[in-house]
C-alpha cells in the first residue's frame, strides 16, 4: 500500500517533498533504466528525517523487535527506524560479507541468481520483523529477505520501501506479505529545475500515479 | 543467544597474568594449536575485577599526542564497556590470522547501539557539522542516525560503480593491489564541515581516501570517527593531522 493512500497521510506535503528530493538518473546501470537515486534525499535533512519519521510513526506500536535492512541502501534507513522503535537492526548482506555463521537464500535476477545472507542467531523464533530497503522493483530481493527471516522463525509483519511501483510485477509477490511504500518512481521529463545543493533534481510535477510506467522496457531496476 | 564477552587488551595488567586455563569451555572462537592459543587469549567474564585495571578504552583520543589518553575509570564513560562487550570477535575472517571485529552483535543490543550513537551525537552535536560521510557499507549503519540527530546531511562513500550520478574517485592501496572510493559530485560544497564515519579503523587507508575526496572538493574534515580502532595497525598516524575519535580500542 502507499503511504499517501492512508488517512492522515493523504496530501501530506512531506511525501511530495520526499518524492521531489529523489533524483532520477536515466540509463543507469544500463539503457532504459530510470534509476531512482535516494542519495539526494539523504542530502535534504528535513526530507530524510521525514522519511524516517513516517516509517517510525507507522511501526512504533506494532511490537516489532527486528528491523532487517537489505544491503546496502537498506542500511541507510533501517538503523534509524530500529533505534526509534526500540528494535534491533539486522543487516541482510551479499555473500561472504558477514563474518559469522550465516543462513543464505538465493534469488533470481534478470540474468542469473544472487544470494542474501543473515547471521545465525540474530533473530529468534517468534520475533516480529520489518524488512526495509530503499526501493522495490520485482520484489525478488525482498522475497529472499522474507524467506531468511521466516527460516529463522520470525514473523515478517511488513516490508517497507521508500520507492516502489503500485503493483509489484514479477512472480514474487512478496509471499503474501504486505508492502508499504512512500512514493512511486518518477520519470525524468524535460527537467529544467534548478539544482538543489548543486545536484540536479526534478522538482516539477512529474509524478506518475499508477498504471503503465511508460515504455515497454523495465524502467525500475534493483541493484544494491 | 549471542555469546557476549569482555574483550581485554593485551596491555591489560590482569591479562598478562592470566593463564589460558581460564577459558570458558565454549570459547571455540579461540582455537588452540600445539597447546597455545592462536591470537589473543580467550575472552571470558571476570568476577569482581578491579575497576582500576580496565583495558585502555578511550573516550576521546588526540592524534597530536600520538597515543590515546589512558582514561582512568573515573573518566571513562560507563556506556563504553557495554559497547565493547557487545562486539563479537570472529577469528580467521576473512582470512587466517585476522581477528574480525563484528559489530553486527552490537546492533542486536538495542541499548548498546543507542549508546554508541548517543556518544557520537553528544560529541558532534552543536559543532556546526553539516556533512556526515559514511564509508560503505558499515559506515552506512552508524552515519545516518548521527547525521539525522545533529542536523547534517548524509553522504555515502561507495565502492566503484555503485553511485549512479557523476562521481569523483580516489584510489587507495590495499595489502595487495588497490581499490577505489567514490562520492557524488555536488553532494558536498566547498567550506562545509564534515565528519567521516566508519565502524572500524585498521590501517587507515580507507579513511584517508575519504578525507582526500572531501578535501578535493573543498570541505573541511573536522574529525574521523569510528566505533573501533586497531591501534597496532597505526591507522591514527596515517591520518596525519586529522583527528580520530574512537569508542573502543582493540588489540
CSV table of C-alpha atoms in Angstrom, one decimal:
chain,number,residue,atom,x,y,z
A,1,UNK,CA,0.0,0.0,0.0
A,2,UNK,CA,1.1,3.6,-0.5
A,3,UNK,CA,1.6,5.9,2.4
A,4,UNK,CA,-0.4,8.6,0.6
A,5,UNK,CA,-3.5,6.3,0.3
A,6,UNK,CA,-4.0,6.3,4.0
A,7,UNK,CA,-6.0,8.5,6.3
A,8,UNK,CA,-3.7,11.1,7.8
A,9,UNK,CA,-1.1,11.0,5.1
A,10,UNK,CA,-3.3,11.9,2.1
A,11,UNK,CA,-1.9,15.0,0.7
A,12,UNK,CA,0.8,15.1,3.3
A,13,UNK,CA,3.3,17.6,2.0
A,14,UNK,CA,6.1,15.6,3.4
A,15,UNK,CA,5.5,12.9,0.8
A,16,UNK,CA,5.7,15.4,-2.1
A,17,UNK,CA,9.0,16.7,-0.7
A,18,UNK,CA,10.4,13.2,-0.3
A,19,UNK,CA,9.5,12.4,-3.9
A,20,UNK,CA,11.0,15.6,-5.2
A,21,UNK,CA,14.2,15.0,-3.3
A,22,UNK,CA,14.9,11.8,-5.1
A,23,UNK,CA,17.0,12.2,-8.2
A,24,UNK,CA,16.3,10.2,-11.4
A,25,UNK,CA,19.4,9.1,-13.3
A,26,UNK,CA,18.5,7.9,-16.7
A,27,UNK,CA,20.1,4.8,-18.2
A,28,UNK,CA,21.8,3.6,-15.1
A,29,UNK,CA,23.0,0.9,-14.6
A,30,UNK,CA,22.0,0.2,-18.2
A,31,UNK,CA,20.0,1.8,-21.1
A,32,UNK,CA,16.3,2.0,-20.4
A,33,UNK,CA,16.5,2.0,-16.6
A,34,UNK,CA,15.4,5.3,-14.9
A,35,UNK,CA,17.4,4.9,-11.7
A,36,UNK,CA,15.8,6.3,-8.5
A,37,UNK,CA,18.7,7.9,-6.7
A,38,UNK,CA,17.9,8.3,-3.0
A,39,UNK,CA,21.3,9.8,-2.2
A,40,UNK,CA,19.8,13.2,-2.9
A,41,UNK,CA,17.1,12.5,-0.4
A,42,UNK,CA,19.9,11.9,2.2
A,43,UNK,CA,21.3,15.4,1.4
A,44,UNK,CA,18.0,17.0,2.4
A,45,UNK,CA,17.9,16.7,6.1
A,46,UNK,CA,14.3,17.6,6.5
A,47,UNK,CA,13.1,15.2,3.8
A,48,UNK,CA,15.4,12.4,5.2
A,49,UNK,CA,14.1,13.0,8.7
A,50,UNK,CA,10.5,13.0,7.5
A,51,UNK,CA,11.1,9.7,5.6
A,52,UNK,CA,12.3,8.0,8.8
A,53,UNK,CA,9.6,9.7,10.9
A,54,UNK,CA,6.8,8.4,8.6
A,55,UNK,CA,8.1,4.8,9.0
A,56,UNK,CA,8.6,5.2,12.7
A,57,UNK,CA,5.1,6.6,13.2
A,58,UNK,CA,3.7,3.5,11.4
A,59,UNK,CA,5.8,0.9,13.1
A,60,UNK,CA,6.4,2.1,16.7
A,61,UNK,CA,3.3,0.4,18.2
A,62,UNK,CA,3.4,-2.8,16.2
A,63,UNK,CA,5.5,-4.8,18.6
A,64,UNK,CA,8.3,-5.1,16.1
A,65,UNK,CA,11.6,-6.3,17.6
A,66,UNK,CA,13.7,-6.7,14.5
A,67,UNK,CA,14.4,-4.3,11.6
A,68,UNK,CA,16.2,-6.1,8.8
A,69,UNK,CA,17.8,-3.9,6.2
A,70,UNK,CA,18.9,-5.1,2.8
A,71,UNK,CA,22.5,-4.2,1.8
A,72,UNK,CA,23.5,-1.5,1.1
A,73,UNK,CA,20.8,1.2,0.8
A,74,UNK,CA,18.6,-0.5,3.3
A,75,UNK,CA,21.4,0.2,5.8
A,76,UNK,CA,20.8,3.9,5.3
A,77,UNK,CA,17.2,3.8,6.5
A,78,UNK,CA,16.9,0.7,8.7
A,79,UNK,CA,19.0,1.6,11.7
A,80,UNK,CA,17.4,5.0,12.4
A,81,UNK,CA,14.0,3.3,12.3
A,82,UNK,CA,15.2,0.5,14.6
A,83,UNK,CA,16.7,2.9,17.1
A,84,UNK,CA,13.5,4.9,17.2
A,85,UNK,CA,11.1,2.0,17.7
A,86,UNK,CA,13.4,0.1,20.1
A,87,UNK,CA,14.1,-2.8,17.8
A,88,UNK,CA,17.4,-4.4,16.9
A,89,UNK,CA,18.9,-3.9,13.4
A,90,UNK,CA,19.9,-7.0,11.4
A,91,UNK,CA,21.8,-6.4,8.2
A,92,UNK,CA,21.0,-8.7,5.3
A,93,UNK,CA,24.1,-8.9,3.2
A,94,UNK,CA,25.6,-10.1,-0.1
A,95,UNK,CA,27.6,-13.4,0.2
A,96,UNK,CA,30.7,-13.6,2.3
A,97,UNK,CA,30.4,-10.2,3.9
A,98,UNK,CA,29.0,-11.4,7.3
A,99,UNK,CA,31.8,-13.0,9.3
A,100,UNK,CA,29.9,-15.4,11.5
A,101,UNK,CA,27.8,-18.4,10.7
A,102,UNK,CA,25.0,-17.5,8.2
A,103,UNK,CA,22.0,-18.8,6.5
A,104,UNK,CA,21.7,-18.0,2.8
A,105,UNK,CA,18.8,-17.5,0.4
A,106,UNK,CA,19.2,-17.4,-3.3
A,107,UNK,CA,17.0,-15.3,-5.5
A,108,UNK,CA,16.6,-14.7,-9.2
A,109,UNK,CA,17.9,-11.8,-11.1
A,110,UNK,CA,17.1,-10.8,-14.7
A,111,UNK,CA,20.2,-12.8,-15.7
A,112,UNK,CA,21.3,-15.4,-13.2
A,113,UNK,CA,20.9,-15.5,-9.4
A,114,UNK,CA,22.2,-13.8,-6.4
A,115,UNK,CA,22.2,-14.6,-2.7
A,116,UNK,CA,21.3,-12.9,0.5
A,117,UNK,CA,22.7,-13.9,3.9
A,118,UNK,CA,21.8,-13.4,7.6
A,119,UNK,CA,23.7,-14.2,10.7
A,120,UNK,CA,22.6,-17.3,12.6
A,121,UNK,CA,21.2,-16.3,16.0
A,122,UNK,CA,20.5,-12.7,15.0
A,123,UNK,CA,16.8,-13.3,15.0
A,124,UNK,CA,14.8,-15.6,17.5
A,125,UNK,CA,11.7,-17.6,16.7
A,126,UNK,CA,8.6,-15.6,17.3
A,127,UNK,CA,10.1,-12.2,16.8
A,128,UNK,CA,8.1,-9.7,14.7
A,129,UNK,CA,10.2,-8.3,11.9
A,130,UNK,CA,10.1,-5.4,9.5
A,131,UNK,CA,12.1,-5.6,6.2
A,132,UNK,CA,13.4,-2.3,4.9
A,133,UNK,CA,15.0,-1.4,1.6
A,134,UNK,CA,15.2,1.8,-0.4
A,135,UNK,CA,13.3,0.5,-3.4
A,136,UNK,CA,11.3,-2.4,-4.6
A,137,UNK,CA,11.3,-3.4,-8.2
A,138,UNK,CA,10.4,-7.0,-8.9
A,139,UNK,CA,10.4,-8.0,-5.3
A,140,UNK,CA,13.0,-10.7,-5.7
A,141,UNK,CA,15.3,-9.3,-3.0
A,142,UNK,CA,12.5,-8.6,-0.6
A,143,UNK,CA,11.2,-12.1,-1.1
A,144,UNK,CA,14.6,-13.6,-0.3
A,145,UNK,CA,14.7,-11.4,2.8
A,146,UNK,CA,11.3,-12.6,4.0
A,147,UNK,CA,12.3,-16.2,3.5
A,148,UNK,CA,15.5,-15.7,5.5
A,149,UNK,CA,13.6,-14.3,8.4
A,150,UNK,CA,10.9,-16.9,8.3
A,151,UNK,CA,13.5,-19.7,8.2
A,152,UNK,CA,14.8,-18.2,11.5
A,153,UNK,CA,11.3,-18.4,12.9
A,154,UNK,CA,10.5,-14.8,12.8
A,155,UNK,CA,7.2,-13.3,11.6
A,156,UNK,CA,7.5,-10.7,8.9
A,157,UNK,CA,5.0,-8.1,9.7
A,158,UNK,CA,5.6,-5.9,6.6
A,159,UNK,CA,8.1,-4.8,4.0
A,160,UNK,CA,8.8,-1.1,3.8
A,161,UNK,CA,10.4,0.8,1.0
A,162,UNK,CA,10.9,4.5,0.2
A,163,UNK,CA,10.2,3.9,-3.6
A,164,UNK,CA,8.1,1.3,-5.4
A,165,UNK,CA,5.6,0.7,-8.1
A,166,UNK,CA,2.0,0.4,-7.3
A,167,UNK,CA,2.0,-3.2,-8.5
A,168,UNK,CA,5.0,-5.3,-7.8
A,169,UNK,CA,5.4,-7.0,-11.1
A,170,UNK,CA,7.0,-10.4,-11.5
A,171,UNK,CA,6.3,-13.7,-9.9
A,172,UNK,CA,7.4,-13.0,-6.4
A,173,UNK,CA,4.5,-11.1,-4.9
A,174,UNK,CA,6.3,-10.9,-1.6
A,175,UNK,CA,5.0,-14.3,-0.4
A,176,UNK,CA,1.7,-12.6,0.6
A,177,UNK,CA,3.4,-10.1,2.9
A,178,UNK,CA,2.1,-6.6,2.9
A,179,UNK,CA,4.3,-3.9,1.3
A,180,UNK,CA,4.4,-0.3,2.4
A,181,UNK,CA,5.8,2.3,0.0
A,182,UNK,CA,6.2,6.1,0.5
A,183,UNK,CA,6.5,7.3,-3.1
A,184,UNK,CA,6.4,6.0,-6.7
A,185,UNK,CA,9.3,6.1,-9.1
A,186,UNK,CA,9.5,9.2,-11.3
A,187,UNK,CA,10.5,9.6,-14.8
A,188,UNK,CA,12.7,12.5,-15.7
A,189,UNK,CA,11.0,14.6,-18.3
A,190,UNK,CA,12.4,17.9,-19.6
A,191,UNK,CA,14.0,18.6,-16.3
A,192,UNK,CA,14.7,22.3,-16.1
A,193,UNK,CA,14.6,22.6,-12.4
A,194,UNK,CA,17.5,24.4,-10.6
A,195,UNK,CA,20.0,22.2,-8.9
A,196,UNK,CA,19.5,21.6,-5.2
A,197,UNK,CA,22.7,21.7,-3.2
A,198,UNK,CA,24.4,21.7,-6.5
A,199,UNK,CA,22.7,18.5,-7.5
A,200,UNK,CA,20.3,18.2,-10.3
A,201,UNK,CA,16.8,17.0,-9.3
A,202,UNK,CA,13.5,17.1,-10.9
A,203,UNK,CA,11.2,19.2,-8.8
A,204,UNK,CA,8.3,19.7,-11.1
A,205,UNK,CA,5.1,17.7,-11.1
A,206,UNK,CA,6.1,14.6,-13.0
A,207,UNK,CA,4.7,12.1,-10.6
A,208,UNK,CA,3.3,9.1,-12.4
A,209,UNK,CA,0.3,7.9,-10.5
A,210,UNK,CA,-0.2,4.2,-11.0
A,211,UNK,CA,-0.7,2.5,-14.3
A,212,UNK,CA,1.7,2.0,-17.1
A,213,UNK,CA,5.1,3.4,-16.3
A,214,UNK,CA,5.7,4.4,-19.9
A,215,UNK,CA,8.0,2.5,-22.2
A,216,UNK,CA,7.8,-1.3,-22.5
A,217,UNK,CA,11.3,-1.6,-21.2
A,218,UNK,CA,11.5,-2.2,-17.4
A,219,UNK,CA,12.2,1.2,-16.1
A,220,UNK,CA,12.8,0.5,-12.5
A,221,UNK,CA,15.8,-1.6,-11.6
A,222,UNK,CA,17.0,-3.0,-8.3
A,223,UNK,CA,20.7,-3.1,-7.7
A,224,UNK,CA,22.4,-2.6,-4.4
B,1,UNK,CA,21.9,-16.3,22.4
B,2,UNK,CA,24.8,-14.2,21.2
B,3,UNK,CA,28.0,-15.0,23.1
B,4,UNK,CA,28.8,-11.8,24.9
B,5,UNK,CA,32.2,-11.3,26.4
B,6,UNK,CA,34.6,-8.7,27.7
B,7,UNK,CA,37.4,-8.1,25.3
B,8,UNK,CA,40.6,-7.3,27.1
B,9,UNK,CA,43.6,-5.6,25.5
B,10,UNK,CA,46.9,-7.4,25.8
B,11,UNK,CA,48.3,-4.3,27.6
B,12,UNK,CA,46.0,-5.0,30.5
B,13,UNK,CA,48.0,-6.0,33.6
B,14,UNK,CA,45.4,-8.6,34.6
B,15,UNK,CA,45.6,-10.1,31.2
B,16,UNK,CA,49.3,-10.7,31.3
B,17,UNK,CA,49.0,-12.7,34.5
B,18,UNK,CA,46.2,-14.8,33.3
B,19,UNK,CA,46.7,-18.4,32.3
B,20,UNK,CA,44.8,-19.8,29.4
B,21,UNK,CA,43.1,-22.3,31.6
B,22,UNK,CA,40.5,-19.7,32.5
B,23,UNK,CA,38.8,-20.1,29.1
B,24,UNK,CA,35.2,-20.9,29.1
B,25,UNK,CA,34.5,-24.3,27.5
B,26,UNK,CA,32.6,-23.0,24.6
B,27,UNK,CA,35.0,-20.3,23.6
B,28,UNK,CA,35.5,-22.0,20.3
B,29,UNK,CA,36.4,-18.7,18.8
B,30,UNK,CA,39.9,-19.1,20.1
B,31,UNK,CA,41.2,-22.5,18.9
B,32,UNK,CA,44.4,-23.9,20.2
B,33,UNK,CA,47.3,-25.1,18.0
B,34,UNK,CA,50.1,-27.0,19.6
B,35,UNK,CA,48.8,-26.2,23.0
B,36,UNK,CA,49.0,-22.5,22.5
B,37,UNK,CA,46.1,-20.1,21.7
B,38,UNK,CA,46.0,-18.6,18.2
B,39,UNK,CA,45.6,-14.9,18.5
B,40,UNK,CA,44.6,-13.2,21.8
B,41,UNK,CA,43.7,-15.4,24.7
B,42,UNK,CA,40.1,-16.4,25.2
B,43,UNK,CA,37.6,-13.9,26.3
B,44,UNK,CA,35.6,-14.6,29.5
B,45,UNK,CA,33.7,-12.9,32.2
B,46,UNK,CA,35.7,-11.9,35.3
B,47,UNK,CA,34.0,-11.7,38.7
B,48,UNK,CA,34.9,-8.7,40.8
B,49,UNK,CA,37.6,-7.3,38.6
B,50,UNK,CA,39.4,-4.3,40.0
B,51,UNK,CA,38.0,-1.1,38.4
B,52,UNK,CA,41.4,0.4,38.1
B,53,UNK,CA,42.5,-2.4,35.8
B,54,UNK,CA,40.1,-1.9,33.0
B,55,UNK,CA,41.5,-2.1,29.5
B,56,UNK,CA,42.6,1.2,28.0
B,57,UNK,CA,39.4,2.1,26.3
B,58,UNK,CA,39.4,5.8,25.5
B,59,UNK,CA,36.5,8.1,25.1
B,60,UNK,CA,38.5,10.8,23.3
B,61,UNK,CA,41.8,10.4,21.6
B,62,UNK,CA,44.0,13.1,20.2
B,63,UNK,CA,46.3,12.2,17.3
B,64,UNK,CA,48.6,15.0,18.2
B,65,UNK,CA,49.5,13.2,21.4
B,66,UNK,CA,50.2,10.1,19.2
B,67,UNK,CA,48.9,7.9,22.0
B,68,UNK,CA,45.3,7.6,23.2
B,69,UNK,CA,44.8,9.2,26.5
B,70,UNK,CA,44.7,6.4,29.1
B,71,UNK,CA,41.4,7.1,30.7
B,72,UNK,CA,41.1,6.3,34.3
B,73,UNK,CA,38.0,4.5,35.4
B,74,UNK,CA,36.5,7.8,36.6
B,75,UNK,CA,36.8,9.4,33.2
B,76,UNK,CA,35.6,6.5,31.1
B,77,UNK,CA,32.0,6.7,30.1
B,78,UNK,CA,30.2,3.8,31.7
B,79,UNK,CA,28.5,3.1,28.4
B,80,UNK,CA,31.8,2.2,26.8
B,81,UNK,CA,32.3,-1.2,28.4
B,82,UNK,CA,28.8,-2.4,27.4
B,83,UNK,CA,29.5,-1.3,23.9
B,84,UNK,CA,32.8,-3.1,23.8
B,85,UNK,CA,31.4,-6.3,25.2
B,86,UNK,CA,28.6,-6.3,22.6
B,87,UNK,CA,31.2,-6.6,19.8
B,88,UNK,CA,31.9,-10.1,18.7
B,89,UNK,CA,35.3,-11.2,17.6
B,90,UNK,CA,35.5,-13.8,14.8
B,91,UNK,CA,38.9,-15.4,14.3
B,92,UNK,CA,40.4,-16.0,10.9
B,93,UNK,CA,37.9,-13.9,8.9
B,94,UNK,CA,38.2,-13.0,6.1
B,95,UNK,CA,41.5,-14.9,6.2
B,96,UNK,CA,43.7,-16.7,8.7
B,97,UNK,CA,45.3,-14.5,11.3
B,98,UNK,CA,42.7,-11.8,11.1
B,99,UNK,CA,40.6,-11.3,14.3
B,100,UNK,CA,37.5,-9.7,12.8
B,101,UNK,CA,35.6,-7.2,14.9
B,102,UNK,CA,31.9,-8.0,14.3
B,103,UNK,CA,29.7,-5.0,15.1
B,104,UNK,CA,26.5,-6.8,14.0
B,105,UNK,CA,26.1,-8.1,17.5
B,106,UNK,CA,26.3,-4.5,18.8
B,107,UNK,CA,23.3,-3.8,16.5
B,108,UNK,CA,21.3,-6.5,18.2
B,109,UNK,CA,21.8,-4.9,21.6
B,110,UNK,CA,19.3,-2.0,21.4
B,111,UNK,CA,20.7,-0.1,24.4
B,112,UNK,CA,24.4,-0.5,23.4
B,113,UNK,CA,23.6,0.6,19.8
B,114,UNK,CA,21.6,3.5,21.1
B,115,UNK,CA,24.5,4.4,23.4
B,116,UNK,CA,27.0,4.2,20.5
B,117,UNK,CA,25.0,6.7,18.5
B,118,UNK,CA,24.5,8.9,21.5
B,119,UNK,CA,28.2,9.1,22.3
B,120,UNK,CA,28.9,10.4,18.8
B,121,UNK,CA,25.9,12.7,18.8
B,122,UNK,CA,27.0,14.2,22.1
B,123,UNK,CA,30.4,14.9,20.7
B,124,UNK,CA,29.4,16.3,17.4
B,125,UNK,CA,26.0,18.0,18.0
B,126,UNK,CA,26.2,21.8,18.0
B,127,UNK,CA,29.6,21.8,16.3
B,128,UNK,CA,28.3,23.2,13.0
B,129,UNK,CA,28.9,19.9,11.1
B,130,UNK,CA,26.8,19.9,8.0
B,131,UNK,CA,28.1,16.6,6.4
B,132,UNK,CA,28.4,13.1,7.8
B,133,UNK,CA,30.2,10.9,5.3
B,134,UNK,CA,29.8,7.2,5.8
B,135,UNK,CA,32.0,4.6,4.3
B,136,UNK,CA,30.4,1.6,2.6
B,137,UNK,CA,28.9,-0.5,4.0
B,138,UNK,CA,29.1,-0.5,7.8
B,139,UNK,CA,29.6,3.3,7.8
B,140,UNK,CA,26.0,3.4,6.4
B,141,UNK,CA,24.7,1.8,9.6
B,142,UNK,CA,26.2,4.4,12.0
B,143,UNK,CA,26.4,7.5,9.9
B,144,UNK,CA,22.7,8.3,9.1
B,145,UNK,CA,21.4,8.1,12.7
B,146,UNK,CA,24.2,10.5,13.7
B,147,UNK,CA,23.5,12.8,10.7
B,148,UNK,CA,19.8,12.9,11.5
B,149,UNK,CA,20.4,13.7,15.1
B,150,UNK,CA,22.9,16.5,14.5
B,151,UNK,CA,21.1,18.1,11.6
B,152,UNK,CA,23.6,17.2,9.0
B,153,UNK,CA,23.2,15.6,5.6
B,154,UNK,CA,24.5,12.0,5.0
B,155,UNK,CA,26.8,11.3,2.1
B,156,UNK,CA,27.7,7.7,1.2
B,157,UNK,CA,31.2,7.0,0.2
B,158,UNK,CA,31.0,4.0,-2.1
B,159,UNK,CA,32.8,1.3,-3.9
B,160,UNK,CA,33.2,1.9,-7.7
B,161,UNK,CA,30.2,1.8,-10.0
B,162,UNK,CA,27.5,1.9,-7.3
B,163,UNK,CA,26.7,5.6,-7.3
B,164,UNK,CA,24.5,6.4,-10.3
B,165,UNK,CA,25.4,10.0,-10.9
B,166,UNK,CA,28.6,11.8,-11.7
B,167,UNK,CA,31.3,10.9,-9.2
B,168,UNK,CA,34.8,11.8,-8.1
B,169,UNK,CA,37.1,8.9,-7.3
B,170,UNK,CA,40.1,8.3,-5.1
B,171,UNK,CA,42.3,5.3,-5.4
B,172,UNK,CA,43.8,3.8,-2.3
B,173,UNK,CA,46.2,0.9,-1.5
B,174,UNK,CA,45.2,-2.5,-0.2
B,175,UNK,CA,47.5,-5.1,1.1
B,176,UNK,CA,47.6,-6.4,-2.4
B,177,UNK,CA,46.5,-4.1,-5.1
B,178,UNK,CA,44.3,-1.0,-5.0
B,179,UNK,CA,40.7,-0.1,-4.6
B,180,UNK,CA,38.7,3.0,-5.3
B,181,UNK,CA,36.2,5.1,-3.3
B,182,UNK,CA,33.6,7.3,-4.9
B,183,UNK,CA,31.5,10.3,-3.9
B,184,UNK,CA,28.8,12.0,-5.9
B,185,UNK,CA,29.7,15.3,-7.4
B,186,UNK,CA,27.7,18.1,-5.8
B,187,UNK,CA,26.9,16.2,-2.6
B,188,UNK,CA,29.2,18.4,-0.6
B,189,UNK,CA,30.1,22.1,-1.1
B,190,UNK,CA,33.4,23.8,-0.5
B,191,UNK,CA,33.7,25.1,3.0
B,192,UNK,CA,31.3,22.6,4.6
B,193,UNK,CA,32.4,21.0,7.8
B,194,UNK,CA,32.5,17.2,7.6
B,195,UNK,CA,32.7,14.2,9.8
B,196,UNK,CA,33.7,10.8,8.4
B,197,UNK,CA,32.3,7.7,10.0
B,198,UNK,CA,33.2,4.0,9.7
B,199,UNK,CA,32.8,1.1,12.0
B,200,UNK,CA,36.5,0.4,12.4
B,201,UNK,CA,39.9,1.9,11.5
B,202,UNK,CA,42.6,-0.6,10.7
B,203,UNK,CA,45.5,0.8,8.6
B,204,UNK,CA,43.6,4.0,7.9
B,205,UNK,CA,43.7,3.6,4.1
B,206,UNK,CA,40.0,3.8,3.6
B,207,UNK,CA,39.6,6.8,5.9
B,208,UNK,CA,42.5,8.6,4.1
B,209,UNK,CA,40.8,8.1,0.8
B,210,UNK,CA,37.6,9.6,2.2
B,211,UNK,CA,39.5,12.5,3.6
B,212,UNK,CA,41.1,13.2,0.3
B,213,UNK,CA,37.8,13.1,-1.5
B,214,UNK,CA,36.2,15.6,0.8
B,215,UNK,CA,39.2,17.9,0.8
B,216,UNK,CA,39.4,17.8,-3.0
B,217,UNK,CA,36.0,19.5,-3.2
B,218,UNK,CA,37.0,22.0,-0.5
B,219,UNK,CA,35.2,20.6,2.5
B,220,UNK,CA,36.9,20.8,5.9
B,221,UNK,CA,37.2,17.4,7.6
B,222,UNK,CA,36.7,18.1,11.3
B,223,UNK,CA,37.3,14.6,12.5
B,224,UNK,CA,37.2,10.9,11.7
B,225,UNK,CA,35.0,8.8,14.0
B,226,UNK,CA,35.0,5.0,14.4
B,227,UNK,CA,33.5,2.6,16.8
B,228,UNK,CA,36.7,0.5,17.0
B,229,UNK,CA,40.4,1.2,16.5
B,230,UNK,CA,43.0,-1.4,15.9
B,231,UNK,CA,46.0,0.6,17.3
B,232,UNK,CA,48.7,-1.9,16.3
B,233,UNK,CA,47.9,-1.1,12.6
B,234,UNK,CA,48.7,2.5,13.2
B,235,UNK,CA,45.8,4.0,11.3
B,236,UNK,CA,45.8,7.0,13.6
B,237,UNK,CA,49.3,8.0,12.3
B,238,UNK,CA,48.2,7.6,8.7
B,239,UNK,CA,45.5,10.2,9.2
B,240,UNK,CA,48.2,12.7,9.8
B,241,UNK,CA,46.8,15.9,11.2
B,242,UNK,CA,43.2,14.8,11.0
B,243,UNK,CA,41.9,13.9,14.5
B,244,UNK,CA,40.5,10.5,15.2
B,245,UNK,CA,37.8,9.7,17.8
B,246,UNK,CA,37.1,6.1,18.7
B,247,UNK,CA,35.0,4.4,21.3
B,248,UNK,CA,36.8,1.2,21.7
B,249,UNK,CA,40.5,0.3,21.2
B,250,UNK,CA,41.1,-3.3,20.4
B,251,UNK,CA,44.4,-5.2,20.3
